[in-house]
Amino acid sequence: MKDMDEKFFLCVEIGGTNLRYGVVTKDYTLKQFDKIPSKGLSDARDKGEYLKQLLDPVLEENGGVSNIMCISLSLASLMNRDRTICYNSPNIQGFDNLPLKAILENLWGLPVIMERDVNTSLLYDLWKNHMGQEGIVIGVYIGTGLGNAMSIDGKVYKGYTGSSCELGHIPVDGLEKMCGCGKKGCIELRACGKVLAEIAREHYKCQVSDIFVKYGDQPDVLDVVRMCSLATATEVTILDPVCVVLGGGVTQMPGFPMEYFIRNVKENLRTPEPRASLRIVPASPDAEAGVIGAALNAYTALQ
Ligand SMILES: [Zn+2]
């Protein structure tokens, strides 16, 4: 058996589309990495058994359970403050009120750490860019939904009940549609990739990935970006952060109007500050961000 300093993190990022997993060393080097569609896990009736089948060979290759410090998960899921129960995961079936931590700890007898994917993403960017040790850093992730995270002095802020930073679900006057969260009129109904996909399908009959290149100057497309910028400006107005990390699949689509986004955020901030000093930095598009972010989170959680 290895001593603590030589043990590895076994990390899994469970996203709506992909399940990424790998072994990460104590200095956050990726020792092993793989990616499969998350549909298998979504369809599996027994989530624990599915993950055991997937991860047992990885454990064996790396010297067995005794060489692993913990299993660390990054999930696109709401969860309780103690990070033991998944409340729901909009794009994966069978995660409603699932006590995943206990299920997995019983399977391997290893500590299991869970965290929301937006938080592990932000931890990865703080680590990679050597920033965030002082003050507030905000992460805004425009993906299928409008994701959000916040760190204070390098630590992820989870909130009193563990459900902080639900930026996509701030109320907008005059919006009557129901949101997937069960509430009416959330800003996400006009500000996320799902809305862009609808516009692409219904107005332009094109792939959503082409929408900025082909129709990026159209008012309905720009309106989605503008609404994302208004949500961002709202949070910046309240928190006056050191910087905003901007990521998510939509921002990585060809032709994403980054300048338009930044201009709209700034136009909606007060002068002279925070408008003059606001920094918006792109999140890293690295495929392993969630897996290494899970290791970074596990290190803090195990202290
Ligand atoms: Zn909502």
XYZ file of C-alpha atoms and ligand atoms in Angstrom:
304
model
C 0.000 0.000 0.000
C 1.217 3.494 -0.799
C 1.373 6.274 1.748
C -1.077 9.160 1.366
C 1.251 11.330 -0.714
C 1.551 8.719 -3.444
C -2.096 7.767 -3.685
C -4.327 8.770 -6.582
C -7.735 10.351 -7.019
C -10.195 8.359 -9.116
C -12.372 11.051 -10.677
C -15.586 10.873 -12.688
C -17.399 13.710 -14.427
C -21.027 12.810 -15.107
C -22.414 15.204 -17.696
C -25.625 15.146 -19.703
C -23.793 13.985 -22.847
C -20.493 12.463 -21.753
C -19.119 10.545 -18.837
C -15.412 11.280 -18.406
C -13.243 9.465 -15.924
C -9.624 9.231 -15.020
C -6.902 8.798 -12.457
C -5.275 11.976 -11.160
C -2.070 12.196 -9.130
C -1.657 14.323 -6.022
C 0.000 17.071 -8.117
C -3.023 17.043 -10.475
C -1.368 15.263 -13.371
C -3.694 13.085 -15.403
C -2.470 9.498 -15.221
C -5.323 7.939 -17.168
C -8.337 9.422 -18.963
C -11.310 8.102 -20.884
C -14.663 9.308 -22.185
C -17.878 7.463 -23.038
C -21.446 8.643 -23.720
C -23.381 9.063 -20.477
C -26.434 7.379 -22.012
C -25.338 4.010 -20.576
C -25.413 5.397 -17.044
C -28.653 7.243 -17.750
C -30.321 4.020 -18.948
C -28.865 1.810 -16.196
C -31.339 0.859 -13.482
C -28.611 0.263 -10.887
C -26.302 3.294 -11.032
C -23.848 1.853 -8.494
C -23.475 -1.434 -10.355
C -22.942 0.405 -13.654
C -20.186 2.579 -12.174
C -18.601 -0.457 -10.507
C -18.387 -2.314 -13.837
C -16.862 0.779 -15.416
C -14.365 1.691 -12.716
C -13.206 -1.675 -11.343
C -10.826 -2.256 -14.295
C -9.400 1.262 -13.799
C -8.846 0.534 -10.110
C -7.121 -2.754 -10.953
C -4.811 -1.122 -13.492
C -3.737 1.358 -10.856
C -2.918 -1.108 -8.128
C -6.339 -1.572 -6.544
C -8.382 0.203 -3.899
C -5.403 0.589 -1.564
C -3.710 2.967 -4.031
C -6.717 5.282 -4.290
C -7.286 8.159 -1.883
C -10.942 8.626 -2.784
C -13.462 8.595 -5.578
C -14.433 12.118 -6.579
C -17.468 12.928 -8.703
C -18.388 16.026 -10.659
C -22.081 16.038 -11.552
C -24.539 18.173 -13.487
C -26.959 17.816 -10.600
C -28.493 19.760 -7.781
C -27.461 18.262 -4.443
C -27.756 18.836 -0.720
C -25.246 20.972 1.149
C -23.425 17.937 2.559
C -23.055 16.610 -0.987
C -24.456 13.172 -0.176
C -27.730 13.169 -2.153
C -28.417 14.144 -5.771
C -31.742 15.976 -5.925
C -32.061 15.717 -9.685
C -29.991 15.804 -12.813
C -31.975 17.265 -15.708
C -30.198 15.331 -18.462
C -29.616 11.970 -16.770
C -32.396 9.639 -15.715
C -32.665 8.061 -12.294
C -30.736 10.627 -10.268
C -33.768 11.993 -8.408
C -33.147 11.951 -4.646
C -30.351 9.423 -5.121
C -28.050 8.878 -2.082
C -25.129 8.345 -4.453
C -22.337 8.944 -1.941
C -23.511 6.143 0.371
C -24.210 3.793 -2.544
C -20.671 4.151 -3.898
C -18.951 4.133 -0.507
C -20.615 0.783 0.220
C -19.332 -0.642 -3.068
C -15.644 0.126 -2.586
C -15.175 1.140 1.033
C -13.460 4.315 -0.192
C -14.428 7.899 0.663
C -16.644 9.359 -2.067
C -16.704 13.126 -2.670
C -19.387 14.770 -4.825
C -19.621 18.294 -6.212
C -21.598 20.201 -8.812
C -19.950 20.390 -12.230
C -19.970 24.189 -12.355
C -17.959 24.266 -9.128
C -15.346 21.757 -10.279
C -15.059 23.705 -13.559
C -14.393 26.911 -11.665
C -11.839 25.183 -9.409
C -10.035 23.947 -12.518
C -9.846 27.421 -14.041
C -8.669 28.993 -10.787
C -5.935 26.361 -10.546
C -4.915 26.539 -14.192
C -4.769 30.338 -14.259
C -3.200 30.670 -10.793
C -5.936 33.015 -9.635
C -8.726 33.508 -7.151
C -6.787 33.215 -3.913
C -8.129 36.638 -2.942
C -11.585 38.055 -3.560
C -14.507 36.745 -5.547
C -14.312 35.018 -8.921
C -17.538 34.268 -10.783
C -17.970 31.461 -13.310
C -20.702 31.860 -15.937
C -21.272 28.761 -18.053
C -23.592 29.100 -21.032
C -24.389 25.514 -21.949
C -27.698 23.698 -22.258
C -28.693 25.810 -19.262
C -27.146 28.934 -17.750
C -24.685 27.627 -15.159
C -23.004 29.682 -12.487
C -20.422 29.278 -9.732
C -18.559 31.518 -7.332
C -15.367 31.282 -5.331
C -14.447 33.444 -2.361
C -10.730 33.576 -1.518
C -10.180 30.399 -3.528
C -13.007 28.414 -1.931
C -16.178 27.503 -3.784
C -19.242 29.130 -2.224
C -22.064 26.624 -1.752
C -24.644 28.686 0.126
C -26.605 27.920 3.292
C -28.540 25.013 1.775
C -26.031 24.124 -0.928
C -28.059 25.676 -3.728
C -26.291 28.984 -4.308
C -25.500 30.498 -7.694
C -28.651 29.531 -9.551
C -28.192 32.511 -11.846
C -30.312 30.960 -14.604
C -33.305 30.974 -12.308
C -33.540 34.624 -11.333
C -37.037 35.933 -12.104
C -37.751 38.166 -15.094
C -40.863 40.325 -15.134
C -43.232 39.558 -17.989
C -41.895 36.074 -18.718
C -44.824 33.717 -18.311
C -43.367 30.410 -19.525
C -42.646 27.577 -17.095
C -38.994 26.720 -16.491
C -37.644 23.174 -16.101
C -36.964 23.990 -12.440
C -40.712 24.184 -11.745
C -40.835 27.968 -11.478
C -42.319 30.491 -13.898
C -40.369 33.192 -15.719
C -36.707 32.300 -15.071
C -34.135 34.196 -17.148
C -32.821 30.866 -18.471
C -35.984 30.649 -20.595
C -34.338 33.310 -22.772
C -30.680 32.832 -21.923
C -29.120 29.440 -22.638
C -28.184 26.902 -25.296
C -31.567 25.203 -25.131
C -33.203 28.423 -26.378
C -30.641 28.717 -29.184
C -31.355 25.109 -30.188
C -35.079 25.901 -30.370
C -34.439 28.987 -32.518
C -32.115 26.991 -34.797
C -34.694 24.250 -35.225
C -37.823 26.340 -35.598
C -36.686 29.567 -37.287
C -33.610 28.656 -39.289
C -33.785 24.858 -39.806
C -30.069 24.614 -39.057
C -27.794 22.843 -36.603
C -27.450 24.827 -33.393
C -23.660 24.629 -33.793
C -23.982 26.692 -37.019
C -26.295 29.342 -35.649
C -23.720 32.054 -34.884
C -21.836 31.559 -38.148
C -24.981 31.605 -40.300
C -27.415 33.757 -38.326
C -25.298 35.469 -35.678
C -26.503 38.929 -36.750
C -30.208 38.099 -36.343
C -32.062 39.839 -33.487
C -33.500 36.626 -31.990
C -30.046 35.008 -31.839
C -28.377 38.111 -30.399
C -31.180 38.431 -27.854
C -30.142 35.126 -26.246
C -26.564 36.393 -25.878
C -27.825 39.734 -24.570
C -29.968 38.034 -21.908
C -26.925 35.994 -20.795
C -24.983 39.245 -20.516
C -27.755 40.862 -18.431
C -27.684 37.943 -15.982
C -23.897 38.266 -15.772
C -24.067 42.050 -15.265
C -26.586 41.536 -12.453
C -24.221 39.271 -10.561
C -21.220 41.529 -11.190
C -23.230 44.512 -9.921
C -23.899 42.738 -6.633
C -20.477 41.171 -6.068
C -17.850 43.353 -7.787
C -15.687 40.284 -8.535
C -11.983 40.112 -9.359
C -12.986 38.576 -12.667
C -15.610 36.557 -14.519
C -14.675 33.207 -16.052
C -16.906 32.672 -19.083
C -17.376 29.140 -20.378
C -19.853 26.513 -21.499
C -20.528 24.892 -24.862
C -22.312 27.918 -26.352
C -19.260 30.152 -25.855
C -17.153 27.591 -27.711
C -19.435 27.431 -30.739
C -17.942 28.933 -33.927
C -18.775 32.615 -34.220
C -19.910 33.160 -30.619
C -20.107 36.991 -30.392
C -17.724 37.443 -27.472
C -17.220 41.174 -28.061
C -20.979 41.750 -28.170
C -21.355 39.797 -24.924
C -18.619 41.749 -23.127
C -19.911 45.091 -24.433
C -23.407 44.291 -23.170
C -22.158 43.257 -19.745
C -20.140 46.470 -19.435
C -22.944 48.729 -20.690
C -25.074 47.393 -17.859
C -22.524 48.075 -15.129
C -22.127 51.287 -13.190
C -19.369 53.775 -13.929
C -16.632 54.323 -13.142
C -16.511 50.938 -11.383
C -16.962 48.033 -11.727
C -17.297 48.817 -15.460
C -13.742 50.049 -16.006
C -11.952 47.229 -14.211
C -14.090 44.215 -15.075
C -12.131 41.327 -16.544
C -13.865 38.510 -18.421
C -11.608 35.543 -19.151
C -12.569 32.499 -21.221
C -12.860 29.209 -19.349
C -10.474 26.499 -20.441
C -12.035 24.180 -23.037
C -9.864 21.263 -21.804
C -11.745 17.948 -21.939
C -10.212 16.896 -18.621
C -11.286 20.069 -16.750
C -14.105 18.321 -14.842
C -11.957 15.327 -13.891
C -9.031 17.397 -12.606
C -11.489 19.852 -11.022
C -12.988 16.910 -9.120
C -9.503 16.039 -7.822
C -8.952 19.652 -6.734
C -12.283 19.584 -4.914
C -11.487 16.235 -3.280
C -8.195 17.558 -1.944
C -10.011 20.391 -0.151
C -12.853 18.144 1.008
C -10.441 15.623 2.557
C -8.542 18.247 4.578
Zn -35.939 28.061 -13.404
